[in-house]
C-alpha cells in the first residue's frame, strides 16, 4: 500500500465518520421531535380534561405491566403505551364534550354519539400515521370486543389489533377501580372478577389469564397504590376520584446520559 492509498483511506474514513455522526444527530433530533409532539398532544388532553389525562396514564401503566408480563418486544410496548395514552382523545371532540360532562343518564342518541369517540380519536391522530402506523388503528379498536359485539367495526378475536386488546383490559380495569361521575370506585377483587367474567366475551382469553395471574395482579395492585399516592389530594376528593394527572409514564422519553428515565414510570 502506497502513502497515497493510506491518505485516501484516512480521508474516506473521516468522511464516512462525519456522515455517520450527522446521521446519528439527525436521528436523535427526530426522536426528540416525535417525543415532543406526543407530549404536546398529552398536554392538550390535560388542558381540556385533567380527569381523562389521569385516566389514560393509569391505563398506560396497567397496560404496560400486562404487555411486559406477556414478553412483548420494546416496539410493541411503545405502541401499547401510545395507544393507551391517546385512546380517549376522541372524547375531547366538541360534539361530545357536553355529553361526557353531563351527569345525567345518557339518552340513546347520546349513547350513539359517545360510540363515535374511537373513530373520532383515530381521525385526530391521522396526521401521525406516517410515523406511528398502528396508533390510529389501535385507538379506533379499543372498544372492540373479542366476541365481535364491540364497536365501531365489530372486529372479532385476533382481527382486533394486539395493542388494542391489551388496552381494552387495562381501560376496563381502571374504569371499574376509579370513581366516575356515574359509578363508584369498586374494589380490586370486584374489578378482577369483572375482567374474569369478560374472558372470551369482551377480552382476549389468553390476556385475561395473564392479567389474573398472581405476579401480574401483584404488580397491578402495587401500581394502583403508587398511582393513587401520586395524585394530589385537594382535601375534598372522595375515594378513587381524580383531581389531577400524575406524571407516571412516557416510555418514549429519550434517556438522559447516565440516568434511567424509565425508572420514573410506575
Ligand atoms: Fe374509550
PDB file of C-alpha atoms and ligand atoms in Angstrom:
ATOM      1  CA  UNK A   1       0.000   0.000   0.000  1.00  0.00           C
ATOM      2  CA  UNK A   2       1.403   3.372  -1.019  1.00  0.00           C
ATOM      3  CA  UNK A   3       1.346   6.542   1.024  1.00  0.00           C
ATOM      4  CA  UNK A   4      -1.333   7.885  -1.331  1.00  0.00           C
ATOM      5  CA  UNK A   5      -3.524   4.849  -0.620  1.00  0.00           C
ATOM      6  CA  UNK A   6      -3.151   5.389   3.129  1.00  0.00           C
ATOM      7  CA  UNK A   7      -4.064   9.085   2.803  1.00  0.00           C
ATOM      8  CA  UNK A   8      -7.082   8.215   0.604  1.00  0.00           C
ATOM      9  CA  UNK A   9      -8.286   5.616   3.135  1.00  0.00           C
ATOM     10  CA  UNK A  10      -7.872   8.045   6.034  1.00  0.00           C
ATOM     11  CA  UNK A  11      -9.807  10.767   4.231  1.00  0.00           C
ATOM     12  CA  UNK A  12     -12.523   8.251   3.313  1.00  0.00           C
ATOM     13  CA  UNK A  13     -12.807   7.075   6.907  1.00  0.00           C
ATOM     14  CA  UNK A  14     -13.019  10.646   8.159  1.00  0.00           C
ATOM     15  CA  UNK A  15     -15.772  11.499   5.655  1.00  0.00           C
ATOM     16  CA  UNK A  16     -17.641   8.276   6.484  1.00  0.00           C
ATOM     17  CA  UNK A  17     -17.355   9.015  10.178  1.00  0.00           C
ATOM     18  CA  UNK A  18     -18.680  12.526   9.607  1.00  0.00           C
ATOM     19  CA  UNK A  19     -21.681  11.216   7.670  1.00  0.00           C
ATOM     20  CA  UNK A  20     -22.428   8.628  10.347  1.00  0.00           C
ATOM     21  CA  UNK A  21     -22.172  11.292  13.044  1.00  0.00           C
ATOM     22  CA  UNK A  22     -24.539  13.621  11.158  1.00  0.00           C
ATOM     23  CA  UNK A  23     -26.993  10.749  10.632  1.00  0.00           C
ATOM     24  CA  UNK A  24     -26.840   9.911  14.324  1.00  0.00           C
ATOM     25  CA  UNK A  25     -27.508  13.550  15.271  1.00  0.00           C
ATOM     26  CA  UNK A  26     -30.379  13.729  12.790  1.00  0.00           C
ATOM     27  CA  UNK A  27     -31.963  10.589  14.263  1.00  0.00           C
ATOM     28  CA  UNK A  28     -31.571  11.944  17.798  1.00  0.00           C
ATOM     29  CA  UNK A  29     -33.274  15.187  16.801  1.00  0.00           C
ATOM     30  CA  UNK A  30     -36.072  13.284  15.039  1.00  0.00           C
ATOM     31  CA  UNK A  31     -36.563  11.163  18.173  1.00  0.00           C
ATOM     32  CA  UNK A  32     -36.730  14.274  20.365  1.00  0.00           C
ATOM     33  CA  UNK A  33     -39.179  15.911  17.953  1.00  0.00           C
ATOM     34  CA  UNK A  34     -41.507  12.909  17.974  1.00  0.00           C
ATOM     35  CA  UNK A  35     -41.340  12.749  21.800  1.00  0.00           C
ATOM     36  CA  UNK A  36     -42.123  16.474  21.998  1.00  0.00           C
ATOM     37  CA  UNK A  37     -45.073  16.043  19.623  1.00  0.00           C
ATOM     38  CA  UNK A  38     -46.582  13.280  21.747  1.00  0.00           C
ATOM     39  CA  UNK A  39     -46.026  15.184  24.989  1.00  0.00           C
ATOM     40  CA  UNK A  40     -47.675  18.284  23.493  1.00  0.00           C
ATOM     41  CA  UNK A  41     -50.635  16.167  22.484  1.00  0.00           C
ATOM     42  CA  UNK A  42     -50.856  14.781  26.004  1.00  0.00           C
ATOM     43  CA  UNK A  43     -50.631  18.316  27.428  1.00  0.00           C
ATOM     44  CA  UNK A  44     -53.599  19.218  25.214  1.00  0.00           C
ATOM     45  CA  UNK A  45     -55.586  16.341  26.753  1.00  0.00           C
ATOM     46  CA  UNK A  46     -54.683  17.534  30.271  1.00  0.00           C
ATOM     47  CA  UNK A  47     -55.611  21.114  29.413  1.00  0.00           C
ATOM     48  CA  UNK A  48     -59.018  20.047  28.107  1.00  0.00           C
ATOM     49  CA  UNK A  49     -59.852  17.384  30.652  1.00  0.00           C
ATOM     50  CA  UNK A  50     -57.469  16.562  33.519  1.00  0.00           C
ATOM     51  CA  UNK A  51     -59.595  13.576  34.547  1.00  0.00           C
ATOM     52  CA  UNK A  52     -59.097  11.968  31.145  1.00  0.00           C
ATOM     53  CA  UNK A  53     -55.377  12.852  31.335  1.00  0.00           C
ATOM     54  CA  UNK A  54     -55.082  10.960  34.616  1.00  0.00           C
ATOM     55  CA  UNK A  55     -57.185   8.049  33.339  1.00  0.00           C
ATOM     56  CA  UNK A  56     -55.051   7.489  30.234  1.00  0.00           C
ATOM     57  CA  UNK A  57     -51.834   7.496  32.278  1.00  0.00           C
ATOM     58  CA  UNK A  58     -53.238   4.873  34.644  1.00  0.00           C
ATOM     59  CA  UNK A  59     -54.362   2.803  31.667  1.00  0.00           C
ATOM     60  CA  UNK A  60     -50.852   3.047  30.194  1.00  0.00           C
ATOM     61  CA  UNK A  61     -49.378   1.883  33.494  1.00  0.00           C
ATOM     62  CA  UNK A  62     -51.613  -1.192  33.715  1.00  0.00           C
ATOM     63  CA  UNK A  63     -51.336  -1.989  30.002  1.00  0.00           C
ATOM     64  CA  UNK A  64     -47.541  -1.912  30.150  1.00  0.00           C
ATOM     65  CA  UNK A  65     -47.499  -4.236  33.147  1.00  0.00           C
ATOM     66  CA  UNK A  66     -49.598  -6.685  31.148  1.00  0.00           C
ATOM     67  CA  UNK A  67     -47.501  -6.193  27.998  1.00  0.00           C
ATOM     68  CA  UNK A  68     -44.241  -6.726  29.858  1.00  0.00           C
ATOM     69  CA  UNK A  69     -45.614  -9.874  31.518  1.00  0.00           C
ATOM     70  CA  UNK A  70     -46.543 -11.163  28.053  1.00  0.00           C
ATOM     71  CA  UNK A  71     -42.920 -10.675  26.993  1.00  0.00           C
ATOM     72  CA  UNK A  72     -43.632  -8.274  24.106  1.00  0.00           C
ATOM     73  CA  UNK A  73     -40.681  -6.530  22.493  1.00  0.00           C
ATOM     74  CA  UNK A  74     -39.882  -2.866  23.047  1.00  0.00           C
ATOM     75  CA  UNK A  75     -41.515  -1.781  19.790  1.00  0.00           C
ATOM     76  CA  UNK A  76     -44.830  -3.394  20.803  1.00  0.00           C
ATOM     77  CA  UNK A  77     -44.611  -1.970  24.310  1.00  0.00           C
ATOM     78  CA  UNK A  78     -44.125   1.537  22.929  1.00  0.00           C
ATOM     79  CA  UNK A  79     -47.130   1.032  20.698  1.00  0.00           C
ATOM     80  CA  UNK A  80     -49.191  -0.123  23.694  1.00  0.00           C
ATOM     81  CA  UNK A  81     -48.112   2.947  25.629  1.00  0.00           C
ATOM     82  CA  UNK A  82     -49.042   5.352  22.822  1.00  0.00           C
ATOM     83  CA  UNK A  83     -52.424   3.720  22.215  1.00  0.00           C
ATOM     84  CA  UNK A  84     -53.156   3.760  25.956  1.00  0.00           C
ATOM     85  CA  UNK A  85     -52.291   7.426  26.289  1.00  0.00           C
ATOM     86  CA  UNK A  86     -54.337   8.559  23.295  1.00  0.00           C
ATOM     87  CA  UNK A  87     -57.148   6.011  23.282  1.00  0.00           C
ATOM     88  CA  UNK A  88     -59.745   8.509  24.536  1.00  0.00           C
ATOM     89  CA  UNK A  89     -58.571  11.606  22.656  1.00  0.00           C
ATOM     90  CA  UNK A  90     -61.772  11.402  20.599  1.00  0.00           C
ATOM     91  CA  UNK A  91     -63.785  12.239  23.745  1.00  0.00           C
ATOM     92  CA  UNK A  92     -62.431  15.771  23.546  1.00  0.00           C
ATOM     93  CA  UNK A  93     -64.296  16.378  20.316  1.00  0.00           C
ATOM     94  CA  UNK A  94     -66.579  19.417  20.505  1.00  0.00           C
ATOM     95  CA  UNK A  95     -69.613  17.274  19.654  1.00  0.00           C
ATOM     96  CA  UNK A  96     -69.020  15.017  22.682  1.00  0.00           C
ATOM     97  CA  UNK A  97     -67.680  17.322  25.416  1.00  0.00           C
ATOM     98  CA  UNK A  98     -71.094  18.309  26.792  1.00  0.00           C
ATOM     99  CA  UNK A  99     -72.291  14.704  26.769  1.00  0.00           C
ATOM    100  CA  UNK A 100     -69.261  13.472  28.708  1.00  0.00           C
ATOM    101  CA  UNK A 101     -69.631  16.232  31.306  1.00  0.00           C
ATOM    102  CA  UNK A 102     -73.383  15.885  31.764  1.00  0.00           C
ATOM    103  CA  UNK A 103     -74.035  13.826  34.929  1.00  0.00           C
ATOM    104  CA  UNK A 104     -77.484  12.685  33.799  1.00  0.00           C
ATOM    105  CA  UNK A 105     -78.121   9.301  32.215  1.00  0.00           C
ATOM    106  CA  UNK A 106     -77.315   9.076  28.510  1.00  0.00           C
ATOM    107  CA  UNK A 107     -80.160   9.133  26.024  1.00  0.00           C
ATOM    108  CA  UNK A 108     -79.988   6.571  23.194  1.00  0.00           C
ATOM    109  CA  UNK A 109     -78.917   9.356  20.850  1.00  0.00           C
ATOM    110  CA  UNK A 110     -76.154  10.455  23.228  1.00  0.00           C
ATOM    111  CA  UNK A 111     -75.038   6.860  23.625  1.00  0.00           C
ATOM    112  CA  UNK A 112     -74.684   6.583  19.853  1.00  0.00           C
ATOM    113  CA  UNK A 113     -72.690   9.819  19.834  1.00  0.00           C
ATOM    114  CA  UNK A 114     -70.368   8.518  22.574  1.00  0.00           C
ATOM    115  CA  UNK A 115     -69.719   5.417  20.478  1.00  0.00           C
ATOM    116  CA  UNK A 116     -68.137   7.610  17.803  1.00  0.00           C
ATOM    117  CA  UNK A 117     -65.208   8.584  20.058  1.00  0.00           C
ATOM    118  CA  UNK A 118     -62.812   5.787  18.954  1.00  0.00           C
ATOM    119  CA  UNK A 119     -63.192   6.777  15.305  1.00  0.00           C
ATOM    120  CA  UNK A 120     -63.013  10.494  16.111  1.00  0.00           C
ATOM    121  CA  UNK A 121     -59.789   9.797  18.014  1.00  0.00           C
ATOM    122  CA  UNK A 122     -58.305   7.963  15.037  1.00  0.00           C
ATOM    123  CA  UNK A 123     -59.183  10.942  12.834  1.00  0.00           C
ATOM    124  CA  UNK A 124     -57.426  13.360  15.204  1.00  0.00           C
ATOM    125  CA  UNK A 125     -54.315  11.172  15.077  1.00  0.00           C
ATOM    126  CA  UNK A 126     -54.408  10.621  11.297  1.00  0.00           C
ATOM    127  CA  UNK A 127     -51.548  13.085  10.554  1.00  0.00           C
ATOM    128  CA  UNK A 128     -49.227  10.885  12.639  1.00  0.00           C
ATOM    129  CA  UNK A 129     -49.874   7.762  10.562  1.00  0.00           C
ATOM    130  CA  UNK A 130     -46.569   8.013   8.678  1.00  0.00           C
ATOM    131  CA  UNK A 131     -44.661   7.928  11.972  1.00  0.00           C
ATOM    132  CA  UNK A 132     -46.934   5.658  14.044  1.00  0.00           C
ATOM    133  CA  UNK A 133     -48.894   3.483  11.578  1.00  0.00           C
ATOM    134  CA  UNK A 134     -50.566   1.442  14.322  1.00  0.00           C
ATOM    135  CA  UNK A 135     -51.654   4.345  16.543  1.00  0.00           C
ATOM    136  CA  UNK A 136     -54.885   5.340  14.803  1.00  0.00           C
ATOM    137  CA  UNK A 137     -55.915   1.719  14.187  1.00  0.00           C
ATOM    138  CA  UNK A 138     -55.291   0.826  17.829  1.00  0.00           C
ATOM    139  CA  UNK A 139     -57.226   3.832  19.123  1.00  0.00           C
ATOM    140  CA  UNK A 140     -60.116   3.086  16.761  1.00  0.00           C
ATOM    141  CA  UNK A 141     -60.257  -0.508  18.053  1.00  0.00           C
ATOM    142  CA  UNK A 142     -60.115  -0.003  21.832  1.00  0.00           C
ATOM    143  CA  UNK A 143     -63.855  -0.695  22.259  1.00  0.00           C
ATOM    144  CA  UNK A 144     -63.927  -3.741  20.012  1.00  0.00           C
ATOM    145  CA  UNK A 145     -64.782  -6.979  21.820  1.00  0.00           C
ATOM    146  CA  UNK A 146     -63.274 -10.430  21.436  1.00  0.00           C
ATOM    147  CA  UNK A 147     -66.716 -11.907  20.570  1.00  0.00           C
ATOM    148  CA  UNK A 148     -67.289  -9.367  17.781  1.00  0.00           C
ATOM    149  CA  UNK A 149     -70.021  -7.342  19.528  1.00  0.00           C
ATOM    150  CA  UNK A 150     -67.916  -4.247  20.112  1.00  0.00           C
ATOM    151  CA  UNK A 151     -67.667  -1.016  18.154  1.00  0.00           C
ATOM    152  CA  UNK A 152     -67.080   0.681  15.765  1.00  0.00           C
ATOM    153  CA  UNK A 153     -66.395  -2.207  13.351  1.00  0.00           C
ATOM    154  CA  UNK A 154     -67.437  -5.325  15.221  1.00  0.00           C
ATOM    155  CA  UNK A 155     -63.962  -6.837  14.797  1.00  0.00           C
ATOM    156  CA  UNK A 156     -63.629 -10.293  16.284  1.00  0.00           C
ATOM    157  CA  UNK A 157     -60.795 -12.169  18.053  1.00  0.00           C
ATOM    158  CA  UNK A 158     -57.311 -11.650  16.694  1.00  0.00           C
ATOM    159  CA  UNK A 159     -58.600  -9.320  13.987  1.00  0.00           C
ATOM    160  CA  UNK A 160     -58.556  -6.746  16.785  1.00  0.00           C
ATOM    161  CA  UNK A 161     -55.035  -5.263  16.925  1.00  0.00           C
ATOM    162  CA  UNK A 162     -52.992  -6.828  19.742  1.00  0.00           C
ATOM    163  CA  UNK A 163     -52.230  -3.495  21.455  1.00  0.00           C
ATOM    164  CA  UNK A 164     -55.938  -2.590  21.448  1.00  0.00           C
ATOM    165  CA  UNK A 165     -56.752  -5.932  23.139  1.00  0.00           C
ATOM    166  CA  UNK A 166     -54.227  -5.146  25.874  1.00  0.00           C
ATOM    167  CA  UNK A 167     -55.500  -1.574  26.288  1.00  0.00           C
ATOM    168  CA  UNK A 168     -59.100  -2.771  26.432  1.00  0.00           C
ATOM    169  CA  UNK A 169     -58.409  -4.821  29.584  1.00  0.00           C
ATOM    170  CA  UNK A 170     -56.431  -2.014  31.248  1.00  0.00           C
ATOM    171  CA  UNK A 171     -59.109   0.543  30.304  1.00  0.00           C
ATOM    172  CA  UNK A 172     -61.930  -1.536  31.785  1.00  0.00           C
ATOM    173  CA  UNK A 173     -59.917  -2.278  34.910  1.00  0.00           C
ATOM    174  CA  UNK A 174     -59.337   1.426  35.504  1.00  0.00           C
ATOM    175  CA  UNK A 175     -62.946   2.325  34.747  1.00  0.00           C
ATOM    176  CA  UNK A 176     -64.024  -0.123  37.468  1.00  0.00           C
ATOM    177  CA  UNK A 177     -61.462   0.790  40.137  1.00  0.00           C
ATOM    178  CA  UNK A 178     -61.689   4.576  39.760  1.00  0.00           C
ATOM    179  CA  UNK A 179     -64.727   6.609  40.693  1.00  0.00           C
ATOM    180  CA  UNK A 180     -66.531   8.213  37.770  1.00  0.00           C
ATOM    181  CA  UNK A 181     -69.394  10.636  37.715  1.00  0.00           C
ATOM    182  CA  UNK A 182     -71.849   7.815  37.064  1.00  0.00           C
ATOM    183  CA  UNK A 183     -70.326   4.994  39.115  1.00  0.00           C
ATOM    184  CA  UNK A 184     -68.484   4.464  42.375  1.00  0.00           C
ATOM    185  CA  UNK A 185     -64.992   3.020  42.544  1.00  0.00           C
ATOM    186  CA  UNK A 186     -65.082  -0.713  43.106  1.00  0.00           C
ATOM    187  CA  UNK A 187     -62.504  -2.892  44.843  1.00  0.00           C
ATOM    188  CA  UNK A 188     -59.604  -4.702  43.236  1.00  0.00           C
ATOM    189  CA  UNK A 189     -61.333  -8.065  43.720  1.00  0.00           C
ATOM    190  CA  UNK A 190     -64.558  -6.782  42.108  1.00  0.00           C
ATOM    191  CA  UNK A 191     -62.512  -5.475  39.179  1.00  0.00           C
ATOM    192  CA  UNK A 192     -60.603  -8.717  38.672  1.00  0.00           C
ATOM    193  CA  UNK A 193     -63.892 -10.626  38.824  1.00  0.00           C
ATOM    194  CA  UNK A 194     -65.344  -8.353  36.118  1.00  0.00           C
ATOM    195  CA  UNK A 195     -62.273  -8.950  33.937  1.00  0.00           C
ATOM    196  CA  UNK A 196     -62.593 -12.710  34.520  1.00  0.00           C
ATOM    197  CA  UNK A 197     -66.286 -12.542  33.555  1.00  0.00           C
ATOM    198  CA  UNK A 198     -65.311 -10.877  30.273  1.00  0.00           C
ATOM    199  CA  UNK A 199     -62.879 -13.674  29.339  1.00  0.00           C
ATOM    200  CA  UNK A 200     -63.579 -14.785  25.777  1.00  0.00           C
ATOM    201  CA  UNK A 201     -66.516 -12.340  25.526  1.00  0.00           C
ATOM    202  CA  UNK A 202     -65.177  -8.829  25.883  1.00  0.00           C
ATOM    203  CA  UNK A 203     -61.499  -9.701  26.256  1.00  0.00           C
ATOM    204  CA  UNK A 204     -58.790 -11.883  24.719  1.00  0.00           C
ATOM    205  CA  UNK A 205     -58.865 -15.018  26.923  1.00  0.00           C
ATOM    206  CA  UNK A 206     -55.095 -15.518  26.950  1.00  0.00           C
ATOM    207  CA  UNK A 207     -54.511 -11.938  28.026  1.00  0.00           C
ATOM    208  CA  UNK A 208     -57.151 -12.276  30.741  1.00  0.00           C
ATOM    209  CA  UNK A 209     -55.402 -15.377  32.110  1.00  0.00           C
ATOM    210  CA  UNK A 210     -52.156 -13.445  32.241  1.00  0.00           C
ATOM    211  CA  UNK A 211     -53.800 -10.378  33.791  1.00  0.00           C
ATOM    212  CA  UNK A 212     -55.307 -12.539  36.531  1.00  0.00           C
ATOM    213  CA  UNK A 213     -52.065 -14.414  37.258  1.00  0.00           C
ATOM    214  CA  UNK A 214     -50.611 -13.726  40.686  1.00  0.00           C
ATOM    215  CA  UNK A 215     -47.430 -11.901  39.550  1.00  0.00           C
ATOM    216  CA  UNK A 216     -49.400  -9.504  37.321  1.00  0.00           C
ATOM    217  CA  UNK A 217     -52.085  -8.913  39.952  1.00  0.00           C
ATOM    218  CA  UNK A 218     -49.392  -8.056  42.484  1.00  0.00           C
ATOM    219  CA  UNK A 219     -47.753  -5.564  40.124  1.00  0.00           C
ATOM    220  CA  UNK A 220     -51.121  -4.015  39.255  1.00  0.00           C
ATOM    221  CA  UNK A 221     -52.012  -3.668  42.939  1.00  0.00           C
ATOM    222  CA  UNK A 222     -48.633  -2.107  43.668  1.00  0.00           C
ATOM    223  CA  UNK A 223     -49.070   0.312  40.741  1.00  0.00           C
ATOM    224  CA  UNK A 224     -52.568   1.274  41.938  1.00  0.00           C
ATOM    225  CA  UNK A 225     -51.142   2.283  45.315  1.00  0.00           C
ATOM    226  CA  UNK A 226     -48.388   4.363  43.682  1.00  0.00           C
ATOM    227  CA  UNK A 227     -50.774   6.000  41.222  1.00  0.00           C
ATOM    228  CA  UNK A 228     -53.238   6.942  43.939  1.00  0.00           C
ATOM    229  CA  UNK A 229     -50.424   8.299  46.101  1.00  0.00           C
ATOM    230  CA  UNK A 230     -49.099  10.327  43.134  1.00  0.00           C
ATOM    231  CA  UNK A 231     -52.439  12.056  42.567  1.00  0.00           C
ATOM    232  CA  UNK A 232     -52.589  15.264  44.589  1.00  0.00           C
ATOM    233  CA  UNK A 233     -55.473  15.321  47.033  1.00  0.00           C
ATOM    234  CA  UNK A 234     -57.016  18.760  47.410  1.00  0.00           C
ATOM    235  CA  UNK A 235     -58.864  17.692  50.524  1.00  0.00           C
ATOM    236  CA  UNK A 236     -62.322  17.152  49.044  1.00  0.00           C
ATOM    237  CA  UNK A 237     -61.534  14.077  46.989  1.00  0.00           C
ATOM    238  CA  UNK A 238     -63.776  11.115  47.501  1.00  0.00           C
ATOM    239  CA  UNK A 239     -62.334   7.619  47.196  1.00  0.00           C
ATOM    240  CA  UNK A 240     -60.991   6.955  43.746  1.00  0.00           C
ATOM    241  CA  UNK A 241     -61.825  10.383  42.344  1.00  0.00           C
ATOM    242  CA  UNK A 242     -59.081  12.009  40.345  1.00  0.00           C
ATOM    243  CA  UNK A 243     -58.112  15.641  40.821  1.00  0.00           C
ATOM    244  CA  UNK A 244     -55.039  15.877  38.601  1.00  0.00           C
ATOM    245  CA  UNK A 245     -52.956  13.797  36.234  1.00  0.00           C
ATOM    246  CA  UNK A 246     -49.932  12.158  37.843  1.00  0.00           C
ATOM    247  CA  UNK A 247     -46.727  12.157  35.796  1.00  0.00           C
ATOM    248  CA  UNK A 248     -46.222   8.420  35.729  1.00  0.00           C
ATOM    249  CA  UNK A 249     -45.128   7.191  32.343  1.00  0.00           C
ATOM    250  CA  UNK A 250     -43.628   8.003  28.901  1.00  0.00           C
ATOM    251  CA  UNK A 251     -41.545   5.236  27.507  1.00  0.00           C
ATOM    252  CA  UNK A 252     -40.748   7.467  24.537  1.00  0.00           C
ATOM    253  CA  UNK A 253     -38.725   9.985  26.556  1.00  0.00           C
ATOM    254  CA  UNK A 254     -35.083   9.857  25.454  1.00  0.00           C
ATOM    255  CA  UNK A 255     -32.920   8.786  28.339  1.00  0.00           C
ATOM    256  CA  UNK A 256     -30.624  11.442  29.786  1.00  0.00           C
ATOM    257  CA  UNK A 257     -26.994  10.333  29.755  1.00  0.00           C
ATOM    258  CA  UNK A 258     -26.164   8.323  32.858  1.00  0.00           C
ATOM    259  CA  UNK A 259     -29.759   8.150  34.086  1.00  0.00           C
ATOM    260  CA  UNK A 260     -32.630   5.720  33.679  1.00  0.00           C
ATOM    261  CA  UNK A 261     -35.660   7.861  32.855  1.00  0.00           C
ATOM    262  CA  UNK A 262     -37.794   4.729  32.547  1.00  0.00           C
ATOM    263  CA  UNK A 263     -37.378   4.222  36.264  1.00  0.00           C
ATOM    264  CA  UNK A 264     -39.748   7.159  36.762  1.00  0.00           C
ATOM    265  CA  UNK A 265     -42.535   5.035  35.382  1.00  0.00           C
ATOM    266  CA  UNK A 266     -44.725   3.269  37.882  1.00  0.00           C
TER     267      UNK A 266
HETATM  268 FE1  LIG B   1     -62.962   4.833  25.254  1.00  0.00          FE
END
